[in-house]
Coordinates of C-alpha atoms in Angstrom, one line a residue:
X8 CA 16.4 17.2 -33.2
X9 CA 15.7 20.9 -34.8
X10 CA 15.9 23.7 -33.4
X11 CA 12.4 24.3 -32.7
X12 CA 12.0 20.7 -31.3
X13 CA 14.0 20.3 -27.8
X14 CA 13.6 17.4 -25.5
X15 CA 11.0 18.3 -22.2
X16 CA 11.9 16.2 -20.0
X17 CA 10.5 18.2 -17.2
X18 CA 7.0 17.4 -18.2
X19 CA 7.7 14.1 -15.7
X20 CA 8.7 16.3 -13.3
X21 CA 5.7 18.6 -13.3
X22 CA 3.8 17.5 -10.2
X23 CA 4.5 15.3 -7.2
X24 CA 2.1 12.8 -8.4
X25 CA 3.9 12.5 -12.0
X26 CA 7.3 11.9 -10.2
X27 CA 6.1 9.0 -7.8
X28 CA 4.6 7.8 -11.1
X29 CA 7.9 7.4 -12.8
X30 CA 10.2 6.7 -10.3
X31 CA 13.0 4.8 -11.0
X32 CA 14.0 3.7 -7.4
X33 CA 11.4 3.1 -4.3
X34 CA 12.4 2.5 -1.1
X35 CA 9.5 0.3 0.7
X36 CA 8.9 -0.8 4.4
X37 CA 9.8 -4.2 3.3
X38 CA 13.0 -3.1 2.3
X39 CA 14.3 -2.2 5.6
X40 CA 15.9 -3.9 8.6
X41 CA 16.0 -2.3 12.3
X42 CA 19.0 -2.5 14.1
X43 CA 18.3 -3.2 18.6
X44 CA 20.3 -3.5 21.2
X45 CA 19.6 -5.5 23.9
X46 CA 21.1 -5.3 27.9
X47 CA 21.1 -6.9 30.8
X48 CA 19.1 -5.9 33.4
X49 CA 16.0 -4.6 33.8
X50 CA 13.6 -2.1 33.2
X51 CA 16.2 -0.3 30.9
X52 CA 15.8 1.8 28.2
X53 CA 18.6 4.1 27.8
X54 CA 19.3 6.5 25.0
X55 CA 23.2 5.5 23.2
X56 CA 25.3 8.2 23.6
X57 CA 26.3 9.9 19.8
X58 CA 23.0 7.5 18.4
X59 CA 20.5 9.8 19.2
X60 CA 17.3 8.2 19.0
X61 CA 18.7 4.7 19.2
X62 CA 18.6 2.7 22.8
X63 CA 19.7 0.0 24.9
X64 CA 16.9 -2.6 26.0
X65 CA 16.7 -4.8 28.6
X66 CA 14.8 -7.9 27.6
X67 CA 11.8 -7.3 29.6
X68 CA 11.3 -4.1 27.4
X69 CA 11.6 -5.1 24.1
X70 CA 7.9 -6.1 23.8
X71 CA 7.1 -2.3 23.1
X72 CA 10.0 -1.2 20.7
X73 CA 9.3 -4.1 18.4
X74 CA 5.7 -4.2 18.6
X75 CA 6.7 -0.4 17.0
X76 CA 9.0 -2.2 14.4
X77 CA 5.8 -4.8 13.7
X78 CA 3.3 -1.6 13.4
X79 CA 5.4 -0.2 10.9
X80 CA 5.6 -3.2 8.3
X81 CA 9.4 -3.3 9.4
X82 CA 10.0 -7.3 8.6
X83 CA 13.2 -7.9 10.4
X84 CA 15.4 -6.7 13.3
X85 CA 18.9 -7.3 13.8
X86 CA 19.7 -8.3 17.2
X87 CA 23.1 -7.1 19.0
X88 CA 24.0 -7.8 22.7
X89 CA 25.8 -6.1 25.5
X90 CA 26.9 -8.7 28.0
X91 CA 27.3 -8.0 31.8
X92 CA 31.1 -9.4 31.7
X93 CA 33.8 -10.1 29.4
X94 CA 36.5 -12.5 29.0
X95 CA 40.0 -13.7 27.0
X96 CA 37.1 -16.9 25.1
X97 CA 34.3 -14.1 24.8
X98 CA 32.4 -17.2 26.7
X99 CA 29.1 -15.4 26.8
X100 CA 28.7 -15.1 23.3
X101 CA 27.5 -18.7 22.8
X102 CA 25.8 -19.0 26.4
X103 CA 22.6 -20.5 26.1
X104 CA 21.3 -18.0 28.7
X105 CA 23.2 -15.1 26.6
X106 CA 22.3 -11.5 26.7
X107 CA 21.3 -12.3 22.5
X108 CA 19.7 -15.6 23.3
X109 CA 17.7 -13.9 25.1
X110 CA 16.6 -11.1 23.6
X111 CA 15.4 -13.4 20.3
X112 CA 13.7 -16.2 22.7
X113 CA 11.5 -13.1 24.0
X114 CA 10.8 -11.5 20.3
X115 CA 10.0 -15.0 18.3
X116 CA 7.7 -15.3 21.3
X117 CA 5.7 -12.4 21.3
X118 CA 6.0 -11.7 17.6
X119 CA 6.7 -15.5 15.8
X120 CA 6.2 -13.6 12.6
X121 CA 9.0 -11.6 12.9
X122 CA 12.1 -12.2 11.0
X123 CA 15.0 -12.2 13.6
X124 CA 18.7 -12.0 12.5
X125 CA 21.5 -12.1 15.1
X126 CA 25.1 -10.6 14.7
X127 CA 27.3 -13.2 14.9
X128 CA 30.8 -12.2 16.4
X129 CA 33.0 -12.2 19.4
X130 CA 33.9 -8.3 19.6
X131 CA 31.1 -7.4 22.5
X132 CA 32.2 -10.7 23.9
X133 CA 36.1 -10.6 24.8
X134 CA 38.5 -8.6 27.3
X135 CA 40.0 -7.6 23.7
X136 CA 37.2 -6.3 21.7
X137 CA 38.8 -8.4 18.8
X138 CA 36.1 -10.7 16.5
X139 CA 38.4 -13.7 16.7
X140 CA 40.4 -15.4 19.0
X141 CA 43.8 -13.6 19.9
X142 CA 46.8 -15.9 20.6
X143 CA 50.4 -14.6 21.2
X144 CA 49.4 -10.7 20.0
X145 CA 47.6 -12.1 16.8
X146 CA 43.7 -12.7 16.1
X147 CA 44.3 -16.2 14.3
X148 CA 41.9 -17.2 12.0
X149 CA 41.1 -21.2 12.2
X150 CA 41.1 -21.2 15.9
X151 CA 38.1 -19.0 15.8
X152 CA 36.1 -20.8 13.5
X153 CA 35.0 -23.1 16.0
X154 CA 33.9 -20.0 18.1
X155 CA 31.5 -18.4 15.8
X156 CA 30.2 -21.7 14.6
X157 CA 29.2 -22.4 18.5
X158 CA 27.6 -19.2 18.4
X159 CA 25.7 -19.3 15.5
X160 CA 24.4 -23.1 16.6
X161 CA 23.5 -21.2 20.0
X162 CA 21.7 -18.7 18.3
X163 CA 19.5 -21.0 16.1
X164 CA 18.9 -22.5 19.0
X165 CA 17.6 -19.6 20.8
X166 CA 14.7 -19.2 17.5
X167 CA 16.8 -17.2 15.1
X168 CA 15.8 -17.1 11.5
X169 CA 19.0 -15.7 10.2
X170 CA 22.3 -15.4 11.5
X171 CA 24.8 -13.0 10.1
X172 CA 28.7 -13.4 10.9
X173 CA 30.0 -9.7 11.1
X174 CA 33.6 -11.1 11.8
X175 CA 35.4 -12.0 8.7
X176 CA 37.5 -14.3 9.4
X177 CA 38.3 -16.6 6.4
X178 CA 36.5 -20.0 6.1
X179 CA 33.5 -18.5 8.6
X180 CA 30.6 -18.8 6.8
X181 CA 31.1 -22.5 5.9
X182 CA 31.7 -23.6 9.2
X183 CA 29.0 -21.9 10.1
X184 CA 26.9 -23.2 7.4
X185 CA 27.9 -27.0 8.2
X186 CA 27.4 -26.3 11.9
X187 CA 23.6 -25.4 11.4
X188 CA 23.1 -28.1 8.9
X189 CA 24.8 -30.9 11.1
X190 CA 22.5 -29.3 14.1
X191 CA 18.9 -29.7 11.9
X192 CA 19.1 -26.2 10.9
X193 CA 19.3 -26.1 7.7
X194 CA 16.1 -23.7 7.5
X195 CA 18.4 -21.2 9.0
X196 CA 19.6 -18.4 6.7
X197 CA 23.2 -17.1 6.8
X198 CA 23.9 -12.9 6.1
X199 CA 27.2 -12.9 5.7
X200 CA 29.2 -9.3 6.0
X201 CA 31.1 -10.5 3.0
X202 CA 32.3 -7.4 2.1
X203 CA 32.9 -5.3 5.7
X204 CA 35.7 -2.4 5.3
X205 CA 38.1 -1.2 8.3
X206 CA 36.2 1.8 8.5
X207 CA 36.3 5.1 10.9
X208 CA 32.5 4.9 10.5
X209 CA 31.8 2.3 13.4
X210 CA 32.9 4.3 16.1
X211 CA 29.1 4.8 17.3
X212 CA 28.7 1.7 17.7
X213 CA 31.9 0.6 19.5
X214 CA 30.7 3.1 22.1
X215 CA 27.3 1.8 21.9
X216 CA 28.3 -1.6 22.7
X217 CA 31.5 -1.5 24.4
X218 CA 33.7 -3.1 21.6
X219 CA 36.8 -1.4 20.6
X220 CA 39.6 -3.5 20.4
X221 CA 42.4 -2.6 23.4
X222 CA 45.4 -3.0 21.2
X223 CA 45.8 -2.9 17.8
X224 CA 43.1 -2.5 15.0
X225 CA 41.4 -4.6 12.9
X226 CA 43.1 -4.0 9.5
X227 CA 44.2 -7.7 9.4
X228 CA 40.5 -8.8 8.8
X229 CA 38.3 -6.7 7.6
X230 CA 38.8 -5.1 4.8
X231 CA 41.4 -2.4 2.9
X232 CA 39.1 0.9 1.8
X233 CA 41.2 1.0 -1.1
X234 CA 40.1 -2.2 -2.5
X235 CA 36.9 -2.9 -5.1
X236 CA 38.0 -6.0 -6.7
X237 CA 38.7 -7.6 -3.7
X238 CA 35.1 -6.8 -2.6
X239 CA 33.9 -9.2 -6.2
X240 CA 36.2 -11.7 -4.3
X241 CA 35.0 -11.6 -1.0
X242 CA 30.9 -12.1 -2.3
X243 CA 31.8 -14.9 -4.7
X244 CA 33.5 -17.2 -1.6
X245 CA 30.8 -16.3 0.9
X246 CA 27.9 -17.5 -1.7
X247 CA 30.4 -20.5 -2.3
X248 CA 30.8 -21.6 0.7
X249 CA 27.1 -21.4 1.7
X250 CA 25.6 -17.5 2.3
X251 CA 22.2 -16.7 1.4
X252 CA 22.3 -13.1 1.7
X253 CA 25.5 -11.0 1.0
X254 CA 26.5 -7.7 2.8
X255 CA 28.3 -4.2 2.2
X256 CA 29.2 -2.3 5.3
X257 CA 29.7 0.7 5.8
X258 CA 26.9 1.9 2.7
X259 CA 26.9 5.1 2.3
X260 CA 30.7 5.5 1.4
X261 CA 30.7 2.7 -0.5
X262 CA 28.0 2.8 -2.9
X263 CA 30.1 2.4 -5.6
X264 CA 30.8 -1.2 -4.1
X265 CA 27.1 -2.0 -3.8
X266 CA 27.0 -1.3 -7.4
X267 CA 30.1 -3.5 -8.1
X268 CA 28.9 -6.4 -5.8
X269 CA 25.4 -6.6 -7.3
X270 CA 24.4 -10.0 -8.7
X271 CA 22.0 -12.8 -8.6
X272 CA 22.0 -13.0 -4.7
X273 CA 20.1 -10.6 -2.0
X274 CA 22.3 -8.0 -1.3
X275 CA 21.9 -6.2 1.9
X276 CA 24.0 -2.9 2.6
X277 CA 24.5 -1.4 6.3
X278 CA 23.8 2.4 6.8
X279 CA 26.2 2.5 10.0
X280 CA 26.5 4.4 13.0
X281 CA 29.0 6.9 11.9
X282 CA 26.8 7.5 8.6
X283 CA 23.7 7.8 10.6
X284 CA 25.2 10.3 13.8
X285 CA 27.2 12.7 11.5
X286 CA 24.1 13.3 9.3
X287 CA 21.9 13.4 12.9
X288 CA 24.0 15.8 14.2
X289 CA 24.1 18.1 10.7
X290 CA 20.3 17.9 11.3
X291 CA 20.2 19.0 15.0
X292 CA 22.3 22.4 14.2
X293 CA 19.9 22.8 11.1
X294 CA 22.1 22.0 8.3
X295 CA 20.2 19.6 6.5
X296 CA 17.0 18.9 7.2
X297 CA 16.2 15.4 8.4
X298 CA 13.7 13.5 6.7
X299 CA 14.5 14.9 3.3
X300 CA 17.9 14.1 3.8
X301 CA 16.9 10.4 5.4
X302 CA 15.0 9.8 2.2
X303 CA 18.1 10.8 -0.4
X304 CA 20.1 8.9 1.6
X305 CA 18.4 5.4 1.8
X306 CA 17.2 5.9 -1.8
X307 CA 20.3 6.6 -2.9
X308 CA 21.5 3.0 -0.9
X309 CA 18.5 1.1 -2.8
X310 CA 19.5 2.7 -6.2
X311 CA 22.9 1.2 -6.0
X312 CA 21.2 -2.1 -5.6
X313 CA 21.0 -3.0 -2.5
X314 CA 17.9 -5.1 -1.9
X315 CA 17.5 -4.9 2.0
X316 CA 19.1 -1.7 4.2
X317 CA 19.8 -2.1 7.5
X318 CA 19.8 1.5 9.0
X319 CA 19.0 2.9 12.3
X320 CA 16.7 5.5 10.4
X321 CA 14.2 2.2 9.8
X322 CA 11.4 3.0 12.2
X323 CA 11.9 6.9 11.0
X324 CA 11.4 6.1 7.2
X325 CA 8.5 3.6 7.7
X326 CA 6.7 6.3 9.7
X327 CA 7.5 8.6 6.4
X328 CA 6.5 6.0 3.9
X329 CA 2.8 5.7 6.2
X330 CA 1.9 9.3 6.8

């Protein structure tokens, strides 16, 4: 290159029509996956403290905040559950007449089309907020196994199209996978939260749905934040022992391991609670303002290579992407 001849590379970034143009990284409607809550009770709809925006449903009104998520072009919700009890077996979890059960039985019957994806765990469900069984002080792993895959069959049951265990125990997602195949439902898809760090950012949504553990933490199954290898590890047994979708949670802090775990399979990535309040409350006191922020954050999720984003911004960014 001489010294009269320089590289413009700013003639791509002249106008807003030339940058859409060339775009490297699009974040579509299709892309996205909406997070719900779902109560018992009824008549409900109740703003979640430190979620702003986000609610608790009973079922009887679910029929207008996903007919919002339909509108949209939003393909999929995830479905989490607040039961009216708890106990030591977090029985309700698998309960044919479950709070999640449900809540999916009403949305696959006003909107069939809808993909529906249930979280698969015991957290909600027990007197111990644990995601596995807890015998002598100690969640223990193959005793819960059984658990999930009860709940996962109950789930399929109910009309799910996907089921994601959010648990990680070891060994999960096959049991899972051979207690839905065993059942006839092998057309049911499993997300697995392969890769799920012990991280401060789910603190939200413990408030949101009741689930932080009474004693102890979970640092003896889910994941070290220190750890990228491990995260290669994780992925490459859930696809082996059956997954059809693979997870990173939390996203936004890990980006580098959305990168790392990229492959041949779907890769999903969760924008958490604690991502999505801290940045809701810079917003409010008018540090950052929101949608532009919303947009560099979720693009900057899909640019790492995640192929679906679950985020409580959903319904937010699809109204963006349409007007």
């Amino acid at each position: 290159m001489s010294a009269d001849n320089f590289t413009r590379s700013r003639r791509l970034r002249r106008t807003s029509n030339i940058r859409k143009m060339v775009s490297e990284t699009k974040v579509t409607a299709e892309d996205l996956i909406y997070p719900i809550f779902v109560t018992q009770g009824k008549g409900i709809k109740k703003e979640i403290p430190n979620m702003p925006g986000q609610f608790h449903y009973s079922v009887d009104q679910l029929g207008e905040a996903i007919e919002e998520v339909v509108s949209l072009g939003i393909p999929a919700v995830m479905v989490f559950g607040i039961p009216k009890t708890k106990d030591f077996n977090g029985s309700g979890a698998d309960d044919a007449d479950g709070i999640v059960q449900q809540g999916v039985r009403e949305i696959k019957k006003k909107f069939p089309d809808l993909t529906v994806i249930t979280d698969v765990c015991m957290c909600q469900y027990t007197t111990d907020g644990h995601c596995g069984l807890v015998v002598d002080g100690e969640v223990v792993n193959d005793p819960s196994l059984e658990r999930l895959g009860s709940i996962a069959f109950s789930h399929a049951e109910a009309g799910a199209d996907m089921v994601a265990p959010s648990d990680m125990m070891d060994g999960r997602v096959l049991r899972i996978r051979r207690e839905l195949d065993q059942a006839d439902y092998q057309n049911v898809a499993i997300m697995s939260y392969s890769v799920k760090y012990a991280s401060s950012f789910y603190a939200p949504f413990r408030g949101a749905v009741n689930s932080a553990p009474s004693f102890g933490d979970r640092k003896t199954y889910q994941m070290d934040p220190r750890n990228r290898l491990e995260a290669k590890r994780q992925a490459a047994i859930d696809l082996d022992e059956g997954a059809d979708i693979l997870m990173v949670k939390p996203a936004l802090a890990y980006l580098d391991i959305i990168r790392e775990v990229k492959g041949d399979a779907p890769l999903a990535a969760y924008h958490v609670s604690g991502e999505y309040a801290m940045f809701k409350l810079a917003a409010k006191n008018g540090l950052i303002d929101e949608t532009e922020g919303m947009v560099e954050i979720l693009t900057s999720i899909k640019r790492a290579g995640a192929d679906l984003i679950l985020t409580y911004f959903a319904k937010d960014m699809a109204k963006h992407l349409h007007y």
